[in-house]
């Protein structure tokens, strides 16, 4: 049973560019959350998708946007990249109703901005 | 707003000994959940243990147990019989419960634990 898979594993971009990160949830999961983890810090919640809609959003600018597809996979898009966007981006999936079905995390995408 | 604080950036313990990681949180919610996650150098975040705020009994998972002090808003993790494979960064996390629950986790800054042979 495949867990949460993220691609790519590592990405290098320059300031001002745009990037798309991808996440496939664990089988049977329908909710996807995205987190940003700066080096040496705890993850920060970006947003969550359920039924192809953004259900909740953290304190991130509109440069961060997302999408969820009918097969529950998700994308995170970041426009006009800044040096401060360098981080590990984690995707977590869960079943509807969340807490009794713990969130499963992927290995993350390491984004480096030059 | 909820906050989670881990005041120990780094800790070390000898193999087979016991170590306790500290976590405090702040919330006005009465229904919530607390978690400890482990993130090894391989990066994948793994759930270690979970505590429901409405339960007075402290959660236990094999060598891992918590000391949940609701009034003090404290949630520490005890690792018994430490093993080399316990070396990782540990995160304390909070989630609202009940009708407010949307699955959003609020993490602390993390504690890096090194288990020494």
JSON list of C-alpha atoms in Angstrom, two decimals:
[
{"chain": "A", "resi": 1, "resn": "UNK", "atom": "CA", "xyz": [0.00, 0.00, 0.00]},
{"chain": "A", "resi": 2, "resn": "UNK", "atom": "CA", "xyz": [1.68, 3.18, -1.22]},
{"chain": "A", "resi": 3, "resn": "UNK", "atom": "CA", "xyz": [1.89, 5.99, 1.26]},
{"chain": "A", "resi": 4, "resn": "UNK", "atom": "CA", "xyz": [1.93, 9.68, 0.45]},
{"chain": "A", "resi": 5, "resn": "UNK", "atom": "CA", "xyz": [4.17, 10.38, -2.52]},
{"chain": "A", "resi": 6, "resn": "UNK", "atom": "CA", "xyz": [5.59, 13.76, -3.46]},
{"chain": "A", "resi": 7, "resn": "UNK", "atom": "CA", "xyz": [7.44, 14.93, -6.52]},
{"chain": "A", "resi": 8, "resn": "UNK", "atom": "CA", "xyz": [9.99, 16.12, -7.24]},
{"chain": "A", "resi": 9, "resn": "UNK", "atom": "CA", "xyz": [12.21, 15.35, -4.26]},
{"chain": "A", "resi": 10, "resn": "UNK", "atom": "CA", "xyz": [14.45, 18.34, -4.85]},
{"chain": "A", "resi": 11, "resn": "UNK", "atom": "CA", "xyz": [14.05, 21.45, -6.95]},
{"chain": "A", "resi": 12, "resn": "UNK", "atom": "CA", "xyz": [16.26, 24.46, -7.59]},
{"chain": "A", "resi": 13, "resn": "UNK", "atom": "CA", "xyz": [14.74, 27.70, -8.86]},
{"chain": "A", "resi": 14, "resn": "UNK", "atom": "CA", "xyz": [15.73, 31.35, -9.11]},
{"chain": "A", "resi": 15, "resn": "UNK", "atom": "CA", "xyz": [13.97, 34.37, -7.69]},
{"chain": "A", "resi": 16, "resn": "UNK", "atom": "CA", "xyz": [10.88, 35.41, -9.60]},
{"chain": "A", "resi": 17, "resn": "UNK", "atom": "CA", "xyz": [10.23, 32.01, -11.11]},
{"chain": "A", "resi": 18, "resn": "UNK", "atom": "CA", "xyz": [7.19, 29.86, -10.54]},
{"chain": "A", "resi": 19, "resn": "UNK", "atom": "CA", "xyz": [7.11, 26.30, -9.22]},
{"chain": "A", "resi": 20, "resn": "UNK", "atom": "CA", "xyz": [4.60, 23.45, -8.99]},
{"chain": "A", "resi": 21, "resn": "UNK", "atom": "CA", "xyz": [4.90, 20.67, -6.44]},
{"chain": "A", "resi": 22, "resn": "UNK", "atom": "CA", "xyz": [2.84, 17.50, -6.58]},
{"chain": "A", "resi": 23, "resn": "UNK", "atom": "CA", "xyz": [1.36, 15.15, -4.02]},
{"chain": "A", "resi": 24, "resn": "UNK", "atom": "CA", "xyz": [-0.48, 11.83, -4.27]},
{"chain": "A", "resi": 25, "resn": "UNK", "atom": "CA", "xyz": [-2.31, 10.93, -1.07]},
{"chain": "A", "resi": 26, "resn": "UNK", "atom": "CA", "xyz": [-2.26, 7.58, 0.64]},
{"chain": "A", "resi": 27, "resn": "UNK", "atom": "CA", "xyz": [-4.79, 5.16, -0.77]},
{"chain": "A", "resi": 28, "resn": "UNK", "atom": "CA", "xyz": [-8.22, 5.78, 0.76]},
{"chain": "A", "resi": 29, "resn": "UNK", "atom": "CA", "xyz": [-7.42, 9.34, 1.82]},
{"chain": "A", "resi": 30, "resn": "UNK", "atom": "CA", "xyz": [-9.41, 12.25, 0.43]},
{"chain": "A", "resi": 31, "resn": "UNK", "atom": "CA", "xyz": [-7.96, 15.27, 2.26]},
{"chain": "A", "resi": 32, "resn": "UNK", "atom": "CA", "xyz": [-4.60, 16.85, 1.49]},
{"chain": "A", "resi": 33, "resn": "UNK", "atom": "CA", "xyz": [-2.75, 19.46, 3.56]},
{"chain": "A", "resi": 34, "resn": "UNK", "atom": "CA", "xyz": [0.41, 21.32, 2.63]},
{"chain": "A", "resi": 35, "resn": "UNK", "atom": "CA", "xyz": [3.05, 22.54, 5.07]},
{"chain": "A", "resi": 36, "resn": "UNK", "atom": "CA", "xyz": [6.19, 24.63, 4.70]},
{"chain": "A", "resi": 37, "resn": "UNK", "atom": "CA", "xyz": [9.14, 23.66, 6.90]},
{"chain": "A", "resi": 38, "resn": "UNK", "atom": "CA", "xyz": [12.07, 26.06, 7.01]},
{"chain": "A", "resi": 39, "resn": "UNK", "atom": "CA", "xyz": [15.42, 24.61, 8.01]},
{"chain": "A", "resi": 40, "resn": "UNK", "atom": "CA", "xyz": [15.51, 23.77, 11.71]},
{"chain": "A", "resi": 41, "resn": "UNK", "atom": "CA", "xyz": [11.89, 24.85, 12.25]},
{"chain": "A", "resi": 42, "resn": "UNK", "atom": "CA", "xyz": [8.54, 23.18, 12.69]},
{"chain": "A", "resi": 43, "resn": "UNK", "atom": "CA", "xyz": [6.17, 22.87, 9.73]},
{"chain": "A", "resi": 44, "resn": "UNK", "atom": "CA", "xyz": [3.81, 25.76, 9.06]},
{"chain": "A", "resi": 45, "resn": "UNK", "atom": "CA", "xyz": [0.34, 25.06, 7.67]},
{"chain": "A", "resi": 46, "resn": "UNK", "atom": "CA", "xyz": [-0.21, 26.50, 4.19]},
{"chain": "A", "resi": 47, "resn": "UNK", "atom": "CA", "xyz": [-3.65, 25.19, 3.23]},
{"chain": "A", "resi": 48, "resn": "UNK", "atom": "CA", "xyz": [-5.86, 22.13, 3.05]},
{"chain": "A", "resi": 49, "resn": "UNK", "atom": "CA", "xyz": [-7.91, 20.70, 0.20]},
{"chain": "A", "resi": 50, "resn": "UNK", "atom": "CA", "xyz": [-11.00, 18.57, 0.41]},
{"chain": "A", "resi": 51, "resn": "UNK", "atom": "CA", "xyz": [-13.52, 17.81, -2.36]},
{"chain": "A", "resi": 52, "resn": "UNK", "atom": "CA", "xyz": [-11.37, 19.87, -4.72]},
{"chain": "A", "resi": 53, "resn": "UNK", "atom": "CA", "xyz": [-11.89, 23.00, -2.64]},
{"chain": "A", "resi": 54, "resn": "UNK", "atom": "CA", "xyz": [-9.55, 24.91, -0.35]},
{"chain": "A", "resi": 55, "resn": "UNK", "atom": "CA", "xyz": [-11.04, 24.25, 3.05]},
{"chain": "A", "resi": 56, "resn": "UNK", "atom": "CA", "xyz": [-8.68, 26.20, 5.26]},
{"chain": "A", "resi": 57, "resn": "UNK", "atom": "CA", "xyz": [-5.71, 28.47, 4.73]},
{"chain": "A", "resi": 58, "resn": "UNK", "atom": "CA", "xyz": [-2.79, 29.45, 6.90]},
{"chain": "A", "resi": 59, "resn": "UNK", "atom": "CA", "xyz": [-1.00, 32.79, 6.98]},
{"chain": "A", "resi": 60, "resn": "UNK", "atom": "CA", "xyz": [0.57, 32.62, 3.53]},
{"chain": "A", "resi": 61, "resn": "UNK", "atom": "CA", "xyz": [0.33, 35.18, 0.72]},
{"chain": "A", "resi": 62, "resn": "UNK", "atom": "CA", "xyz": [-1.70, 34.68, -2.42]},
{"chain": "A", "resi": 63, "resn": "UNK", "atom": "CA", "xyz": [1.49, 33.71, -4.26]},
{"chain": "A", "resi": 64, "resn": "UNK", "atom": "CA", "xyz": [0.82, 30.30, -2.76]},
{"chain": "A", "resi": 65, "resn": "UNK", "atom": "CA", "xyz": [-2.07, 28.53, -4.46]},
{"chain": "A", "resi": 66, "resn": "UNK", "atom": "CA", "xyz": [-3.19, 24.98, -4.85]},
{"chain": "A", "resi": 67, "resn": "UNK", "atom": "CA", "xyz": [-5.44, 22.56, -6.54]},
{"chain": "A", "resi": 68, "resn": "UNK", "atom": "CA", "xyz": [-6.97, 19.17, -5.85]},
{"chain": "A", "resi": 69, "resn": "UNK", "atom": "CA", "xyz": [-7.95, 16.81, -8.61]},
{"chain": "A", "resi": 70, "resn": "UNK", "atom": "CA", "xyz": [-10.85, 14.33, -8.71]},
{"chain": "A", "resi": 71, "resn": "UNK", "atom": "CA", "xyz": [-8.45, 11.50, -7.82]},
{"chain": "A", "resi": 72, "resn": "UNK", "atom": "CA", "xyz": [-7.57, 13.47, -4.64]},
{"chain": "A", "resi": 73, "resn": "UNK", "atom": "CA", "xyz": [-4.02, 14.25, -5.74]},
{"chain": "A", "resi": 74, "resn": "UNK", "atom": "CA", "xyz": [-2.94, 17.83, -5.22]},
{"chain": "A", "resi": 75, "resn": "UNK", "atom": "CA", "xyz": [-0.60, 20.51, -6.48]},
{"chain": "A", "resi": 76, "resn": "UNK", "atom": "CA", "xyz": [1.02, 23.42, -4.70]},
{"chain": "A", "resi": 77, "resn": "UNK", "atom": "CA", "xyz": [1.94, 26.38, -6.86]},
{"chain": "A", "resi": 78, "resn": "UNK", "atom": "CA", "xyz": [4.18, 29.22, -5.77]},
{"chain": "A", "resi": 79, "resn": "UNK", "atom": "CA", "xyz": [4.57, 32.30, -7.98]},
{"chain": "A", "resi": 80, "resn": "UNK", "atom": "CA", "xyz": [7.20, 35.04, -7.93]},
{"chain": "A", "resi": 81, "resn": "UNK", "atom": "CA", "xyz": [9.58, 32.99, -5.82]},
{"chain": "A", "resi": 82, "resn": "UNK", "atom": "CA", "xyz": [11.50, 34.72, -3.06]},
{"chain": "A", "resi": 83, "resn": "UNK", "atom": "CA", "xyz": [14.67, 33.60, -1.31]},
{"chain": "A", "resi": 84, "resn": "UNK", "atom": "CA", "xyz": [12.56, 33.06, 1.82]},
{"chain": "A", "resi": 85, "resn": "UNK", "atom": "CA", "xyz": [10.52, 30.42, 0.04]},
{"chain": "A", "resi": 86, "resn": "UNK", "atom": "CA", "xyz": [13.46, 28.04, 0.32]},
{"chain": "A", "resi": 87, "resn": "UNK", "atom": "CA", "xyz": [12.17, 25.22, 2.51]},
{"chain": "A", "resi": 88, "resn": "UNK", "atom": "CA", "xyz": [10.99, 21.65, 2.70]},
{"chain": "A", "resi": 89, "resn": "UNK", "atom": "CA", "xyz": [7.39, 21.40, 1.52]},
{"chain": "A", "resi": 90, "resn": "UNK", "atom": "CA", "xyz": [5.45, 18.59, 3.12]},
{"chain": "A", "resi": 91, "resn": "UNK", "atom": "CA", "xyz": [2.21, 17.08, 1.98]},
{"chain": "A", "resi": 92, "resn": "UNK", "atom": "CA", "xyz": [-0.02, 15.23, 4.44]},
{"chain": "A", "resi": 93, "resn": "UNK", "atom": "CA", "xyz": [-3.12, 13.22, 3.66]},
{"chain": "A", "resi": 94, "resn": "UNK", "atom": "CA", "xyz": [-5.96, 11.96, 5.81]},
{"chain": "A", "resi": 95, "resn": "UNK", "atom": "CA", "xyz": [-9.49, 10.66, 5.61]},
{"chain": "A", "resi": 96, "resn": "UNK", "atom": "CA", "xyz": [-12.44, 12.95, 6.09]},
{"chain": "A", "resi": 97, "resn": "UNK", "atom": "CA", "xyz": [-12.90, 13.87, 9.70]},
{"chain": "A", "resi": 98, "resn": "UNK", "atom": "CA", "xyz": [-9.20, 13.86, 10.32]},
{"chain": "A", "resi": 99, "resn": "UNK", "atom": "CA", "xyz": [-8.30, 13.15, 13.85]},
{"chain": "A", "resi": 100, "resn": "UNK", "atom": "CA", "xyz": [-9.34, 9.54, 14.27]},
{"chain": "A", "resi": 101, "resn": "UNK", "atom": "CA", "xyz": [-7.57, 8.83, 11.01]},
{"chain": "A", "resi": 102, "resn": "UNK", "atom": "CA", "xyz": [-4.12, 10.29, 11.58]},
{"chain": "A", "resi": 103, "resn": "UNK", "atom": "CA", "xyz": [-2.39, 12.35, 8.97]},
{"chain": "A", "resi": 104, "resn": "UNK", "atom": "CA", "xyz": [0.28, 10.62, 6.91]},
{"chain": "A", "resi": 105, "resn": "UNK", "atom": "CA", "xyz": [3.16, 12.69, 5.63]},
{"chain": "A", "resi": 106, "resn": "UNK", "atom": "CA", "xyz": [5.20, 12.37, 2.48]},
{"chain": "A", "resi": 107, "resn": "UNK", "atom": "CA", "xyz": [8.97, 12.68, 2.29]},
{"chain": "A", "resi": 108, "resn": "UNK", "atom": "CA", "xyz": [8.66, 16.28, 1.12]},
{"chain": "A", "resi": 109, "resn": "UNK", "atom": "CA", "xyz": [10.07, 18.39, -1.69]},
{"chain": "A", "resi": 110, "resn": "UNK", "atom": "CA", "xyz": [13.19, 20.38, -0.90]},
{"chain": "A", "resi": 111, "resn": "UNK", "atom": "CA", "xyz": [12.90, 23.72, -2.73]},
{"chain": "A", "resi": 112, "resn": "UNK", "atom": "CA", "xyz": [16.01, 25.85, -3.02]},
{"chain": "A", "resi": 113, "resn": "UNK", "atom": "CA", "xyz": [15.82, 29.40, -4.36]},
{"chain": "A", "resi": 114, "resn": "UNK", "atom": "CA", "xyz": [19.00, 30.97, -5.75]},
{"chain": "B", "resi": 1, "resn": "UNK", "atom": "CA", "xyz": [-4.70, 31.74, 18.32]},
{"chain": "B", "resi": 2, "resn": "UNK", "atom": "CA", "xyz": [-3.02, 28.57, 19.39]},
{"chain": "B", "resi": 3, "resn": "UNK", "atom": "CA", "xyz": [0.72, 28.32, 20.00]},
{"chain": "B", "resi": 4, "resn": "UNK", "atom": "CA", "xyz": [3.01, 25.41, 20.74]},
{"chain": "B", "resi": 5, "resn": "UNK", "atom": "CA", "xyz": [6.38, 25.90, 22.41]},
{"chain": "B", "resi": 6, "resn": "UNK", "atom": "CA", "xyz": [9.27, 23.47, 22.73]},
{"chain": "B", "resi": 7, "resn": "UNK", "atom": "CA", "xyz": [11.96, 25.05, 24.87]},
{"chain": "B", "resi": 8, "resn": "UNK", "atom": "CA", "xyz": [14.67, 22.41, 24.35]},
{"chain": "B", "resi": 9, "resn": "UNK", "atom": "CA", "xyz": [16.29, 22.82, 20.91]},
{"chain": "B", "resi": 10, "resn": "UNK", "atom": "CA", "xyz": [18.63, 19.87, 21.44]},
{"chain": "B", "resi": 11, "resn": "UNK", "atom": "CA", "xyz": [18.88, 16.94, 23.81]},
{"chain": "B", "resi": 12, "resn": "UNK", "atom": "CA", "xyz": [20.99, 13.83, 24.07]},
{"chain": "B", "resi": 13, "resn": "UNK", "atom": "CA", "xyz": [20.61, 10.56, 25.93]},
{"chain": "B", "resi": 14, "resn": "UNK", "atom": "CA", "xyz": [22.61, 7.38, 26.32]},
{"chain": "B", "resi": 15, "resn": "UNK", "atom": "CA", "xyz": [21.25, 4.26, 24.72]},
{"chain": "B", "resi": 16, "resn": "UNK", "atom": "CA", "xyz": [18.87, 2.33, 27.04]},
{"chain": "B", "resi": 17, "resn": "UNK", "atom": "CA", "xyz": [18.26, 5.35, 29.25]},
{"chain": "B", "resi": 18, "resn": "UNK", "atom": "CA", "xyz": [15.12, 7.45, 29.60]},
{"chain": "B", "resi": 19, "resn": "UNK", "atom": "CA", "xyz": [14.63, 10.97, 28.27]},
{"chain": "B", "resi": 20, "resn": "UNK", "atom": "CA", "xyz": [11.78, 13.47, 28.55]},
{"chain": "B", "resi": 21, "resn": "UNK", "atom": "CA", "xyz": [11.01, 16.11, 25.95]},
{"chain": "B", "resi": 22, "resn": "UNK", "atom": "CA", "xyz": [9.00, 19.15, 27.01]},
{"chain": "B", "resi": 23, "resn": "UNK", "atom": "CA", "xyz": [6.14, 20.94, 25.30]},
{"chain": "B", "resi": 24, "resn": "UNK", "atom": "CA", "xyz": [3.78, 23.67, 26.39]},
{"chain": "B", "resi": 25, "resn": "UNK", "atom": "CA", "xyz": [0.85, 25.06, 24.47]},
{"chain": "B", "resi": 26, "resn": "UNK", "atom": "CA", "xyz": [-1.65, 27.85, 24.68]},
{"chain": "B", "resi": 27, "resn": "UNK", "atom": "CA", "xyz": [-5.27, 27.66, 23.62]},
{"chain": "B", "resi": 28, "resn": "UNK", "atom": "CA", "xyz": [-8.71, 28.79, 24.65]},
{"chain": "B", "resi": 29, "resn": "UNK", "atom": "CA", "xyz": [-10.27, 25.69, 23.12]},
{"chain": "B", "resi": 30, "resn": "UNK", "atom": "CA", "xyz": [-11.68, 23.04, 25.43]},
{"chain": "B", "resi": 31, "resn": "UNK", "atom": "CA", "xyz": [-11.73, 20.27, 22.85]},
{"chain": "B", "resi": 32, "resn": "UNK", "atom": "CA", "xyz": [-8.42, 19.53, 21.18]},
{"chain": "B", "resi": 33, "resn": "UNK", "atom": "CA", "xyz": [-5.78, 16.93, 20.46]},
{"chain": "B", "resi": 34, "resn": "UNK", "atom": "CA", "xyz": [-2.07, 16.86, 21.06]},
{"chain": "B", "resi": 35, "resn": "UNK", "atom": "CA", "xyz": [0.51, 14.89, 19.14]},
{"chain": "B", "resi": 36, "resn": "UNK", "atom": "CA", "xyz": [4.17, 14.03, 19.11]},
{"chain": "B", "resi": 37, "resn": "UNK", "atom": "CA", "xyz": [5.70, 13.51, 15.69]},
{"chain": "B", "resi": 38, "resn": "UNK", "atom": "CA", "xyz": [9.15, 12.17, 14.88]},
{"chain": "B", "resi": 39, "resn": "UNK", "atom": "CA", "xyz": [11.15, 13.32, 11.87]},
{"chain": "B", "resi": 40, "resn": "UNK", "atom": "CA", "xyz": [14.29, 11.25, 11.26]},
{"chain": "B", "resi": 41, "resn": "UNK", "atom": "CA", "xyz": [17.03, 12.55, 8.99]},
{"chain": "B", "resi": 42, "resn": "UNK", "atom": "CA", "xyz": [15.24, 10.72, 6.15]},
{"chain": "B", "resi": 43, "resn": "UNK", "atom": "CA", "xyz": [12.63, 13.50, 6.47]},
{"chain": "B", "resi": 44, "resn": "UNK", "atom": "CA", "xyz": [9.33, 11.62, 6.67]},
{"chain": "B", "resi": 45, "resn": "UNK", "atom": "CA", "xyz": [7.20, 12.82, 9.59]},
{"chain": "B", "resi": 46, "resn": "UNK", "atom": "CA", "xyz": [5.87, 9.91, 11.62]},
{"chain": "B", "resi": 47, "resn": "UNK", "atom": "CA", "xyz": [3.18, 10.02, 14.31]},
{"chain": "B", "resi": 48, "resn": "UNK", "atom": "CA", "xyz": [4.55, 8.79, 17.63]},
{"chain": "B", "resi": 49, "resn": "UNK", "atom": "CA", "xyz": [1.66, 9.28, 20.02]},
{"chain": "B", "resi": 50, "resn": "UNK", "atom": "CA", "xyz": [-1.65, 11.12, 20.34]},
{"chain": "B", "resi": 51, "resn": "UNK", "atom": "CA", "xyz": [-3.60, 12.47, 23.30]},
{"chain": "B", "resi": 52, "resn": "UNK", "atom": "CA", "xyz": [-7.23, 13.57, 23.39]},
{"chain": "B", "resi": 53, "resn": "UNK", "atom": "CA", "xyz": [-7.69, 16.52, 25.74]},
{"chain": "B", "resi": 54, "resn": "UNK", "atom": "CA", "xyz": [-10.89, 15.10, 27.19]},
{"chain": "B", "resi": 55, "resn": "UNK", "atom": "CA", "xyz": [-9.08, 11.97, 28.37]},
{"chain": "B", "resi": 56, "resn": "UNK", "atom": "CA", "xyz": [-7.40, 12.20, 31.75]},
{"chain": "B", "resi": 57, "resn": "UNK", "atom": "CA", "xyz": [-5.39, 9.04, 31.24]},
{"chain": "B", "resi": 58, "resn": "UNK", "atom": "CA", "xyz": [-1.99, 9.62, 29.69]},
{"chain": "B", "resi": 59, "resn": "UNK", "atom": "CA", "xyz": [-1.44, 7.95, 26.33]},
{"chain": "B", "resi": 60, "resn": "UNK", "atom": "CA", "xyz": [1.16, 5.20, 25.99]},
{"chain": "B", "resi": 61, "resn": "UNK", "atom": "CA", "xyz": [2.63, 3.52, 22.91]},
{"chain": "B", "resi": 62, "resn": "UNK", "atom": "CA", "xyz": [5.22, 0.89, 23.77]},
{"chain": "B", "resi": 63, "resn": "UNK", "atom": "CA", "xyz": [8.33, 2.79, 24.95]},
{"chain": "B", "resi": 64, "resn": "UNK", "atom": "CA", "xyz": [6.68, 6.18, 24.43]},
{"chain": "B", "resi": 65, "resn": "UNK", "atom": "CA", "xyz": [4.40, 7.81, 26.96]},
{"chain": "B", "resi": 66, "resn": "UNK", "atom": "CA", "xyz": [3.15, 11.30, 27.66]},
{"chain": "B", "resi": 67, "resn": "UNK", "atom": "CA", "xyz": [2.57, 13.37, 30.76]},
{"chain": "B", "resi": 68, "resn": "UNK", "atom": "CA", "xyz": [-0.48, 15.49, 29.94]},
{"chain": "B", "resi": 69, "resn": "UNK", "atom": "CA", "xyz": [-1.12, 18.29, 32.43]},
{"chain": "B", "resi": 70, "resn": "UNK", "atom": "CA", "xyz": [-4.19, 20.06, 31.06]},
{"chain": "B", "resi": 71, "resn": "UNK", "atom": "CA", "xyz": [-4.37, 22.83, 33.65]},
{"chain": "B", "resi": 72, "resn": "UNK", "atom": "CA", "xyz": [-0.71, 23.66, 33.15]},
{"chain": "B", "resi": 73, "resn": "UNK", "atom": "CA", "xyz": [-1.05, 23.24, 29.37]},
{"chain": "B", "resi": 74, "resn": "UNK", "atom": "CA", "xyz": [1.93, 20.94, 29.37]},
{"chain": "B", "resi": 75, "resn": "UNK", "atom": "CA", "xyz": [2.45, 17.84, 27.23]},
{"chain": "B", "resi": 76, "resn": "UNK", "atom": "CA", "xyz": [5.81, 16.10, 27.66]},
{"chain": "B", "resi": 77, "resn": "UNK", "atom": "CA", "xyz": [7.03, 12.97, 25.91]},
{"chain": "B", "resi": 78, "resn": "UNK", "atom": "CA", "xyz": [8.96, 10.28, 27.76]},
{"chain": "B", "resi": 79, "resn": "UNK", "atom": "CA", "xyz": [11.04, 7.81, 25.81]},
{"chain": "B", "resi": 80, "resn": "UNK", "atom": "CA", "xyz": [12.08, 4.77, 27.80]},
{"chain": "B", "resi": 81, "resn": "UNK", "atom": "CA", "xyz": [14.91, 2.38, 26.92]},
{"chain": "B", "resi": 82, "resn": "UNK", "atom": "CA", "xyz": [16.18, 4.79, 24.24]},
{"chain": "B", "resi": 83, "resn": "UNK", "atom": "CA", "xyz": [17.40, 3.21, 21.04]},
{"chain": "B", "resi": 84, "resn": "UNK", "atom": "CA", "xyz": [19.75, 4.51, 18.35]},
{"chain": "B", "resi": 85, "resn": "UNK", "atom": "CA", "xyz": [16.81, 4.57, 15.96]},
{"chain": "B", "resi": 86, "resn": "UNK", "atom": "CA", "xyz": [15.10, 7.15, 18.18]},
{"chain": "B", "resi": 87, "resn": "UNK", "atom": "CA", "xyz": [17.59, 9.75, 16.97]},
{"chain": "B", "resi": 88, "resn": "UNK", "atom": "CA", "xyz": [15.43, 12.34, 15.20]},
{"chain": "B", "resi": 89, "resn": "UNK", "atom": "CA", "xyz": [13.77, 15.70, 15.49]},
{"chain": "B", "resi": 90, "resn": "UNK", "atom": "CA", "xyz": [10.63, 15.54, 17.61]},
{"chain": "B", "resi": 91, "resn": "UNK", "atom": "CA", "xyz": [7.72, 17.90, 17.15]},
{"chain": "B", "resi": 92, "resn": "UNK", "atom": "CA", "xyz": [4.86, 18.59, 19.49]},
{"chain": "B", "resi": 93, "resn": "UNK", "atom": "CA", "xyz": [1.66, 19.51, 17.65]},
{"chain": "B", "resi": 94, "resn": "UNK", "atom": "CA", "xyz": [-1.85, 20.77, 18.43]},
{"chain": "B", "resi": 95, "resn": "UNK", "atom": "CA", "xyz": [-5.12, 20.30, 16.61]},
{"chain": "B", "resi": 96, "resn": "UNK", "atom": "CA", "xyz": [-8.55, 21.72, 17.40]},
{"chain": "B", "resi": 97, "resn": "UNK", "atom": "CA", "xyz": [-11.22, 19.16, 18.08]},
{"chain": "B", "resi": 98, "resn": "UNK", "atom": "CA", "xyz": [-14.95, 18.87, 17.77]},
{"chain": "B", "resi": 99, "resn": "UNK", "atom": "CA", "xyz": [-16.78, 21.02, 15.23]},
{"chain": "B", "resi": 100, "resn": "UNK", "atom": "CA", "xyz": [-13.72, 23.27, 14.96]},
{"chain": "B", "resi": 101, "resn": "UNK", "atom": "CA", "xyz": [-11.57, 20.42, 13.72]},
{"chain": "B", "resi": 102, "resn": "UNK", "atom": "CA", "xyz": [-10.33, 20.82, 10.18]},
{"chain": "B", "resi": 103, "resn": "UNK", "atom": "CA", "xyz": [-7.24, 18.69, 10.49]},
{"chain": "B", "resi": 104, "resn": "UNK", "atom": "CA", "xyz": [-4.86, 21.65, 10.71]},
{"chain": "B", "resi": 105, "resn": "UNK", "atom": "CA", "xyz": [-1.81, 20.85, 12.80]},
{"chain": "B", "resi": 106, "resn": "UNK", "atom": "CA", "xyz": [0.08, 23.57, 14.66]},
{"chain": "B", "resi": 107, "resn": "UNK", "atom": "CA", "xyz": [3.65, 22.51, 15.34]},
{"chain": "B", "resi": 108, "resn": "UNK", "atom": "CA", "xyz": [6.27, 23.57, 17.84]},
{"chain": "B", "resi": 109, "resn": "UNK", "atom": "CA", "xyz": [9.81, 24.43, 16.83]},
{"chain": "B", "resi": 110, "resn": "UNK", "atom": "CA", "xyz": [11.08, 20.92, 17.45]},
{"chain": "B", "resi": 111, "resn": "UNK", "atom": "CA", "xyz": [13.65, 19.22, 19.67]},
{"chain": "B", "resi": 112, "resn": "UNK", "atom": "CA", "xyz": [16.59, 17.41, 18.13]},
{"chain": "B", "resi": 113, "resn": "UNK", "atom": "CA", "xyz": [17.25, 14.22, 20.08]},
{"chain": "B", "resi": 114, "resn": "UNK", "atom": "CA", "xyz": [20.48, 12.32, 19.73]},
{"chain": "B", "resi": 115, "resn": "UNK", "atom": "CA", "xyz": [20.78, 8.85, 21.22]},
{"chain": "B", "resi": 116, "resn": "UNK", "atom": "CA", "xyz": [24.39, 7.99, 21.95]},
{"chain": "B", "resi": 117, "resn": "UNK", "atom": "CA", "xyz": [25.75, 4.43, 21.97]}
]
